[in-house]
mmCIF file of C-alpha atoms and ligand atoms in Angstrom:
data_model
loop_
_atom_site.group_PDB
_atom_site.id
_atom_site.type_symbol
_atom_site.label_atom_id
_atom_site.label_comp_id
_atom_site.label_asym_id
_atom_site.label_seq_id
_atom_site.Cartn_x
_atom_site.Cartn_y
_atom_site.Cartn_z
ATOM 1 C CA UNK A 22 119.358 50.792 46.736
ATOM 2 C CA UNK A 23 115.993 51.924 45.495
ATOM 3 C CA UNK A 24 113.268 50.190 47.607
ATOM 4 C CA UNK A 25 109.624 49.813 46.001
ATOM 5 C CA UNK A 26 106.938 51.884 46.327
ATOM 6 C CA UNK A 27 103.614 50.913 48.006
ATOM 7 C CA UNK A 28 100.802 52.828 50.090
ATOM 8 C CA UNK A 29 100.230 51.985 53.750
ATOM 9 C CA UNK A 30 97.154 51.783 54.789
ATOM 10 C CA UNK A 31 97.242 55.458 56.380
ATOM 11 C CA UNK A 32 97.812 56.235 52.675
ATOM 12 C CA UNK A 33 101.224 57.238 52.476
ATOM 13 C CA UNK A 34 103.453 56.453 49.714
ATOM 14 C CA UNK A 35 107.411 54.799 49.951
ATOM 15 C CA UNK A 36 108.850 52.136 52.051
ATOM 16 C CA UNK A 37 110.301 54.481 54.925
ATOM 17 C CA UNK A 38 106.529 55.785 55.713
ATOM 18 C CA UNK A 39 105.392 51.979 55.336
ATOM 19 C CA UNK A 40 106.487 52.159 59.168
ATOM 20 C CA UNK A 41 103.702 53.484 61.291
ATOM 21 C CA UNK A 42 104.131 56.967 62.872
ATOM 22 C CA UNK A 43 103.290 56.472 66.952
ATOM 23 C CA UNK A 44 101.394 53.566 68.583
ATOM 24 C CA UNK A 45 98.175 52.626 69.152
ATOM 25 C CA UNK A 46 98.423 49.501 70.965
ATOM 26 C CA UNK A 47 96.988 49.661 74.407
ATOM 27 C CA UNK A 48 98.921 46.454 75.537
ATOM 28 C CA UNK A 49 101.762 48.431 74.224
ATOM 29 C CA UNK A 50 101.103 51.374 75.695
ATOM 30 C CA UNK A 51 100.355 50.106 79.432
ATOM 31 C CA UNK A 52 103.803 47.734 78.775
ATOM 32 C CA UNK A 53 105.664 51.234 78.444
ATOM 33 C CA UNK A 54 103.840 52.404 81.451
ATOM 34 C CA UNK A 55 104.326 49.484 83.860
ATOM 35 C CA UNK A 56 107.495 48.668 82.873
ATOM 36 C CA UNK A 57 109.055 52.464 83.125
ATOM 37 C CA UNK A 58 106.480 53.214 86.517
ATOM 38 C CA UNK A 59 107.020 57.117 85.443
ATOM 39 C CA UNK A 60 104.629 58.768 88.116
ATOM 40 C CA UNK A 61 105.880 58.104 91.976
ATOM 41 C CA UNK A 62 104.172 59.481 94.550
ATOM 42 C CA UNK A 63 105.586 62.829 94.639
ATOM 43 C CA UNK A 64 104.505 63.280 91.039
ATOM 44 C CA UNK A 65 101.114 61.850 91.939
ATOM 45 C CA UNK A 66 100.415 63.631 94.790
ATOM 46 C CA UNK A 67 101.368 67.355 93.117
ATOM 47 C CA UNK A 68 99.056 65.966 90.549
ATOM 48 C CA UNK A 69 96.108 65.440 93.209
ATOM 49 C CA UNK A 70 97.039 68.909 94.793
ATOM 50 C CA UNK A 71 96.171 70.491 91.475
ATOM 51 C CA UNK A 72 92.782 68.592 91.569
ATOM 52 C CA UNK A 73 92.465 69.124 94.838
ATOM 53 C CA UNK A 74 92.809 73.357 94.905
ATOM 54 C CA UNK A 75 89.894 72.877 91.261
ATOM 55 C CA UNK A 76 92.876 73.012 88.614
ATOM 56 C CA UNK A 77 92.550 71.416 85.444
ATOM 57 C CA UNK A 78 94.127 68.586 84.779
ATOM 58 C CA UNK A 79 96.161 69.385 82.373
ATOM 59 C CA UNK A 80 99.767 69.038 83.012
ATOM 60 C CA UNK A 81 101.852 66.392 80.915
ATOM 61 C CA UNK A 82 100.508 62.760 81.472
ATOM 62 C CA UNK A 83 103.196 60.610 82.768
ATOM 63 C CA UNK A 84 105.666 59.187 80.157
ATOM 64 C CA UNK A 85 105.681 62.657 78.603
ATOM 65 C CA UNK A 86 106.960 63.503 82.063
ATOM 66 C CA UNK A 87 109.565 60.895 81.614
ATOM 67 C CA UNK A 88 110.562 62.082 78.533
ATOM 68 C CA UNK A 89 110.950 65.534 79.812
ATOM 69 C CA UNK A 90 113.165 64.354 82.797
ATOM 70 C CA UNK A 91 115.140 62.730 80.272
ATOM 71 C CA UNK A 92 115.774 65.307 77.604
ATOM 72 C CA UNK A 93 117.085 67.751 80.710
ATOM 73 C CA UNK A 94 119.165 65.264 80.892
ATOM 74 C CA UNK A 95 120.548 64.414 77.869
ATOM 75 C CA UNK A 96 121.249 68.240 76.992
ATOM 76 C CA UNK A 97 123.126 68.062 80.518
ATOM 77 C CA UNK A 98 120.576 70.849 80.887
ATOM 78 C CA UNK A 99 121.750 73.760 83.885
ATOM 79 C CA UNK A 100 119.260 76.122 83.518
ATOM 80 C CA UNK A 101 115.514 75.480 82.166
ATOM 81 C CA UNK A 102 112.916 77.668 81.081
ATOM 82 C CA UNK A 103 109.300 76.418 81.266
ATOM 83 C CA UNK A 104 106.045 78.515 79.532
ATOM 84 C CA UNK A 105 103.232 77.121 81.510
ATOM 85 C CA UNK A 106 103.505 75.868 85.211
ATOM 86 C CA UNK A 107 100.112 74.952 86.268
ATOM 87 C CA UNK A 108 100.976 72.765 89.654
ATOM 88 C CA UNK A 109 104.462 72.007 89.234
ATOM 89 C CA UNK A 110 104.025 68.518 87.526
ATOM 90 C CA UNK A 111 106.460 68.721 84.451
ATOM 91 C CA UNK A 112 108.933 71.476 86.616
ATOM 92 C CA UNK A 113 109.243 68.901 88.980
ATOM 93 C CA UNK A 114 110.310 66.087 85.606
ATOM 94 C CA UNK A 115 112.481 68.690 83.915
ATOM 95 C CA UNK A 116 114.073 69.307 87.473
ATOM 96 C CA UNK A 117 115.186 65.974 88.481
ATOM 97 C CA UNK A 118 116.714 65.210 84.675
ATOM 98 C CA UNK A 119 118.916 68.799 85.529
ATOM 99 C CA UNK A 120 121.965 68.796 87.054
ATOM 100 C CA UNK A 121 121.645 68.988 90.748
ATOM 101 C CA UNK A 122 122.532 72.453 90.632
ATOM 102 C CA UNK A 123 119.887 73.147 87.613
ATOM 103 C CA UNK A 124 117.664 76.167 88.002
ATOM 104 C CA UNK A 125 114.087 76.228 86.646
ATOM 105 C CA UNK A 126 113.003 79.804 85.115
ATOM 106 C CA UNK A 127 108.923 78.677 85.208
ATOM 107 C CA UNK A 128 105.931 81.143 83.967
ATOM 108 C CA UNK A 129 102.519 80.930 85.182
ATOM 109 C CA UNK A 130 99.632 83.353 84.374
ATOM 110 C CA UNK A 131 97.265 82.360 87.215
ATOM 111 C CA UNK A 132 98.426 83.246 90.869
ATOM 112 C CA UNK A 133 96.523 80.087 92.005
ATOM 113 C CA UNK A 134 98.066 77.733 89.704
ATOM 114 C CA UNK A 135 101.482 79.388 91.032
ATOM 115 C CA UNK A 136 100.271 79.403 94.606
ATOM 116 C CA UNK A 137 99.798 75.536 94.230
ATOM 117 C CA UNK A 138 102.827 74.992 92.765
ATOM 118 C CA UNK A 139 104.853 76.520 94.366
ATOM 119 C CA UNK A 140 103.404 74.223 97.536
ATOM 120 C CA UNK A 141 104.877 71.515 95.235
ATOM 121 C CA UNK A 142 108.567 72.407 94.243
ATOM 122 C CA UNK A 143 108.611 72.246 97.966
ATOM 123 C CA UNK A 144 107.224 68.779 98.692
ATOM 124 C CA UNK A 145 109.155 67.540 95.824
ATOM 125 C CA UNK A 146 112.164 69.160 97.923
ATOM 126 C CA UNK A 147 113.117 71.793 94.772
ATOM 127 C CA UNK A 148 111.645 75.160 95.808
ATOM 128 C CA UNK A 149 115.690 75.901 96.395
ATOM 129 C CA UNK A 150 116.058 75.389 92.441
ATOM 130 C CA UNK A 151 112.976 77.362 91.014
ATOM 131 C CA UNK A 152 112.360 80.805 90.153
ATOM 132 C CA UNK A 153 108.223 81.563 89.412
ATOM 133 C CA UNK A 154 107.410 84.469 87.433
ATOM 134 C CA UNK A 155 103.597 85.625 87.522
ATOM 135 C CA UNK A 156 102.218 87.246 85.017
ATOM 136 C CA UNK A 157 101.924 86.841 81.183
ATOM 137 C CA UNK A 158 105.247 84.777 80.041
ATOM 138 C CA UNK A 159 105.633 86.713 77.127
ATOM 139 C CA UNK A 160 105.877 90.189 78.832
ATOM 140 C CA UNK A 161 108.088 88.724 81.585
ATOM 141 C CA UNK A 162 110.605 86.304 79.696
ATOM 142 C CA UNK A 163 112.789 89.049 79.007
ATOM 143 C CA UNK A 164 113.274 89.526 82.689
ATOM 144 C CA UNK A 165 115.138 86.661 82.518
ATOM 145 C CA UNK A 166 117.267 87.157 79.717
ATOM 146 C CA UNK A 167 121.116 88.703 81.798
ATOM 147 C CA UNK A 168 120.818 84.909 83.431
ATOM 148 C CA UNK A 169 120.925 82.931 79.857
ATOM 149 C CA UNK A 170 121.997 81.536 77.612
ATOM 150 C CA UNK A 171 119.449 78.338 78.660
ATOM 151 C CA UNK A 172 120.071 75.464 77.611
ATOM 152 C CA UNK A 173 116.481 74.234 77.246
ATOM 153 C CA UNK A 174 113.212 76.318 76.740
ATOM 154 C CA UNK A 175 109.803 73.763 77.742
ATOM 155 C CA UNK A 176 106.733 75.614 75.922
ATOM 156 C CA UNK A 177 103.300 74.705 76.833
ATOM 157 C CA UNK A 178 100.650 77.214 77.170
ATOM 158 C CA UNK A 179 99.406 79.936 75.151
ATOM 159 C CA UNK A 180 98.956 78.013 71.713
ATOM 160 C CA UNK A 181 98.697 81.230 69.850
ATOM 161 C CA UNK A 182 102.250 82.748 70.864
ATOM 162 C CA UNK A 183 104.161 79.107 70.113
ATOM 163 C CA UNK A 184 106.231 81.157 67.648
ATOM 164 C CA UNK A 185 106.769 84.184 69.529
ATOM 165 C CA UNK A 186 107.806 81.593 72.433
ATOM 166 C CA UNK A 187 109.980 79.972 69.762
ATOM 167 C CA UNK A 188 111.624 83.031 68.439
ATOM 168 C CA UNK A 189 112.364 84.117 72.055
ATOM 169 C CA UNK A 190 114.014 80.427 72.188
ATOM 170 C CA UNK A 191 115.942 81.260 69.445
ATOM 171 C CA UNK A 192 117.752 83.949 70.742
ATOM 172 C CA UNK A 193 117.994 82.829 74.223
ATOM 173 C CA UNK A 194 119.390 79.216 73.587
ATOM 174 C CA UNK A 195 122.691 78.003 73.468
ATOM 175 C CA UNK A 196 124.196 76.484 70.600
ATOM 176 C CA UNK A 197 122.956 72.940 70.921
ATOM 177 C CA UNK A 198 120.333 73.824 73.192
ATOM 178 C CA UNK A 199 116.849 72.056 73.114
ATOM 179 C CA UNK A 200 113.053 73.298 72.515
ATOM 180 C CA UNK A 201 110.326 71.472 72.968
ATOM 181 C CA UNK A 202 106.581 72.229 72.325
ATOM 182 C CA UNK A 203 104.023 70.164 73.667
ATOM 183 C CA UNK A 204 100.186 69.947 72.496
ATOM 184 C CA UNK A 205 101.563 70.199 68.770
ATOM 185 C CA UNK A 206 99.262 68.097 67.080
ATOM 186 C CA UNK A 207 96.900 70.779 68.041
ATOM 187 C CA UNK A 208 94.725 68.276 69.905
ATOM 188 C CA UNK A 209 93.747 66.019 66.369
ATOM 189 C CA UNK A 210 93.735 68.958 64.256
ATOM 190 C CA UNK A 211 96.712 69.746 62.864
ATOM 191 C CA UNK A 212 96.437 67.981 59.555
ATOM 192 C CA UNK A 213 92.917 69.287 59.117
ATOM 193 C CA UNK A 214 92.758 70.294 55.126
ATOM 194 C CA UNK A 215 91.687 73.259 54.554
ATOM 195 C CA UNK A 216 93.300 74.765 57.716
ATOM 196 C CA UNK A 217 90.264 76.452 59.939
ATOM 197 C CA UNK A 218 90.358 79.889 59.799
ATOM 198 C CA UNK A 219 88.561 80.252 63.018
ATOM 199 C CA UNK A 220 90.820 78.569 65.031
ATOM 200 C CA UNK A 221 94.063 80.919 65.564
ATOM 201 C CA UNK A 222 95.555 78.342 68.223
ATOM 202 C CA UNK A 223 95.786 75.844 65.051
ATOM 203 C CA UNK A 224 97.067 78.249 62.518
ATOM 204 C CA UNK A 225 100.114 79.180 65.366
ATOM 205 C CA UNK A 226 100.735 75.365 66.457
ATOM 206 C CA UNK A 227 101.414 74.765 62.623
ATOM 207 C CA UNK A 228 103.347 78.055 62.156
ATOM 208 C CA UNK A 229 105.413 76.855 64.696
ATOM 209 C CA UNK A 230 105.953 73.449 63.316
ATOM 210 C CA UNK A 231 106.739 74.684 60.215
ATOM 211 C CA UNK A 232 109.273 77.245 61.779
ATOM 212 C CA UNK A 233 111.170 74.753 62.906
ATOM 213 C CA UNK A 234 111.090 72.706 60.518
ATOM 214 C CA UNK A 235 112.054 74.566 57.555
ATOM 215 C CA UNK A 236 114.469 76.749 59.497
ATOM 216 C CA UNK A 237 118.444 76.365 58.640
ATOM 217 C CA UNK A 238 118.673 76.717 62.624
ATOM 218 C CA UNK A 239 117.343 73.825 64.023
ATOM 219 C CA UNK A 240 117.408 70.095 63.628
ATOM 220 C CA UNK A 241 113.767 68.931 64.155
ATOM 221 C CA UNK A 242 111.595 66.020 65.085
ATOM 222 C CA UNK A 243 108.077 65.358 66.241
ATOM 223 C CA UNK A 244 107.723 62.675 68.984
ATOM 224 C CA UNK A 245 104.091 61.141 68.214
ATOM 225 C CA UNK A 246 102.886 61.037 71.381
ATOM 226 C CA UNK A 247 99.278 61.223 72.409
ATOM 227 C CA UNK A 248 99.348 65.310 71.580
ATOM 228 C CA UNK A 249 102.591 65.682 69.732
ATOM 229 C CA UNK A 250 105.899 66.548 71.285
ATOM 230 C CA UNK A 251 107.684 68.834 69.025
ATOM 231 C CA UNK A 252 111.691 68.507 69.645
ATOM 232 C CA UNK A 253 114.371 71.186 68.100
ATOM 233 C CA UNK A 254 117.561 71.168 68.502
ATOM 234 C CA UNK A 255 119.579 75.092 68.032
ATOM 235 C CA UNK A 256 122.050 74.503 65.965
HETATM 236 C C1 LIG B 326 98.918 73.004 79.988
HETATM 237 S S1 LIG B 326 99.108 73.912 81.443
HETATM 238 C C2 LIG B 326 100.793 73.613 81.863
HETATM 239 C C3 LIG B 326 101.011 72.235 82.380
HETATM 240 C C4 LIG B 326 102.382 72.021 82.999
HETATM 241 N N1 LIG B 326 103.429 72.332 82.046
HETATM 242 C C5 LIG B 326 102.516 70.576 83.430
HETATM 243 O O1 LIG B 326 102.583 69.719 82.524
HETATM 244 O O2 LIG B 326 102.530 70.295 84.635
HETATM 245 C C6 LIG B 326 99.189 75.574 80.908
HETATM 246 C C7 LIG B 326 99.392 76.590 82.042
HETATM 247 O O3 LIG B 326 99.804 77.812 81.438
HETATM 248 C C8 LIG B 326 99.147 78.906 82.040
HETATM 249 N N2 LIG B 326 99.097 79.972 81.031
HETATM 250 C C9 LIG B 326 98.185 80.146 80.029
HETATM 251 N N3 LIG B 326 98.484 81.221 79.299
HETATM 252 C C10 LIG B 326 99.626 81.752 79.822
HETATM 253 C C11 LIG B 326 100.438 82.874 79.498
HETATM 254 N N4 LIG B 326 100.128 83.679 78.490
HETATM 255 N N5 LIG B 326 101.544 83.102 80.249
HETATM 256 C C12 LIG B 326 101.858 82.279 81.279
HETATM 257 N N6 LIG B 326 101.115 81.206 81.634
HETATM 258 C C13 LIG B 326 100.015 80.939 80.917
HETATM 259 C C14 LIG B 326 97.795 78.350 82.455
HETATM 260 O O4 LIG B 326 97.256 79.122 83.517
HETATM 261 C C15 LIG B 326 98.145 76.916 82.851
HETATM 262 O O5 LIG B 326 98.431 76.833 84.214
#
């Protein structure tokens, strides 16, 4: 059946984009957040250790933790690799969606960041689970590649290598296995027309959209979360 035609008021055109993308409903969103309760007090307090040793706070706010825990789980996810560790906070979410005898492959540039963390796989009771690498995750990913294939690859730092991360996901996956990007609305900008030429991070975040997208090799969707949760699936 054809359906009609009309704009929405965010100025797309045909019925199935009538149907807003995200929400934007506070009530809504504090609902979600009551009602699922997704940061307990091990989650909160690796959280305040990162705050506490003068990290950013920038790990995954809590329902993005949630849905991390949960896509481990629905890929029945064994062994995880994770591009950006700062304290711990999302390890400790992809960890407890994994099968109890999961292993977490997690990269960290900063020795700090990894210090802290580490502190917190072992308050959360995991330290027994996760390997940390130190260094630049693209020069020491293929350190890991003898114990793969993984069944999910978590990227989130380093906006400028997304696709190298992605390519490296490509080959290290198993069929059916899961990517997911995080930060992929590049922080408001990724629909900025013309695309910014000064901002590299942008260009990459959309390359890597696009690669997955358009690619015969994955199945994608974008989850509009607060900062866009880009979800692939190897096919
Ligand atoms: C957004 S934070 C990660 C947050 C974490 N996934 C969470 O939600 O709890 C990004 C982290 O990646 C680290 N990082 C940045 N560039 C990196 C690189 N090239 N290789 C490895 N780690 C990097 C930063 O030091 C920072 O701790």
């Amino acid at each position: 059946m054809q359906m009609g035609s009309r704009t929405n008021p965010r100025g797309l055109k045909g019925s199935q984009m009538d149907k807003s993308f995200g929400n934007s409903d506070e009530a809504i969103g504090s609902y979600v957040y009551k009602l699922l309760g997704p940061e307990d007090q091990v989650l909160e307090a690796a959280r305040k250790e990162g705050a506490a040793a003068g990290m950013p706070a920038i790990q995954v706010g809590g329902l993005d933790g949630r849905h991390l825990e949960v896509f481990a789980a629905m890929s029945r996810a064994q062994k995880v690799v994770e591009i950006g560790t700062l304290a711990g906070y999302s390890g400790i979410c992809l960890l407890r969606g994994m099968n109890p005898s999961g292993h977490l492959y997690t990269f960290e540039w900063s020795p700090l960041h990894a210090q802290v963390a580490l502190r917190n796989f072992k308050m959360a009771g995991v330290e027994n689970r996760v390997t940390l690498y130190v260094g630049e995750a693209l020069e020491r990913l293929p350190q890991i590649e003898s114990e793969g294939p993984f069944d999910l690859v978590f990227i989130d730092a380093d906006k400028g290598n997304y696709p190298a991360y992605l390519e490296w996901a490509e080959k290290n996956l198993r069929s059916g296995g899961v990517v997911v990007g995080d930060n992929t609305f590049a922080f408001g900008r990724i629909a900025q027309e013309p695309p910014r030429e000064d901002a590299p991070s942008v260009m990459a975040l959309r390359k890597f959209n696009a690669m997955l997208a358009e690619s015969p090799r994955w199945r994608t969707t974008i989850f509009p979360t607060g900062e866009g949760l880009t979800v692939g699936v190897k096919r």
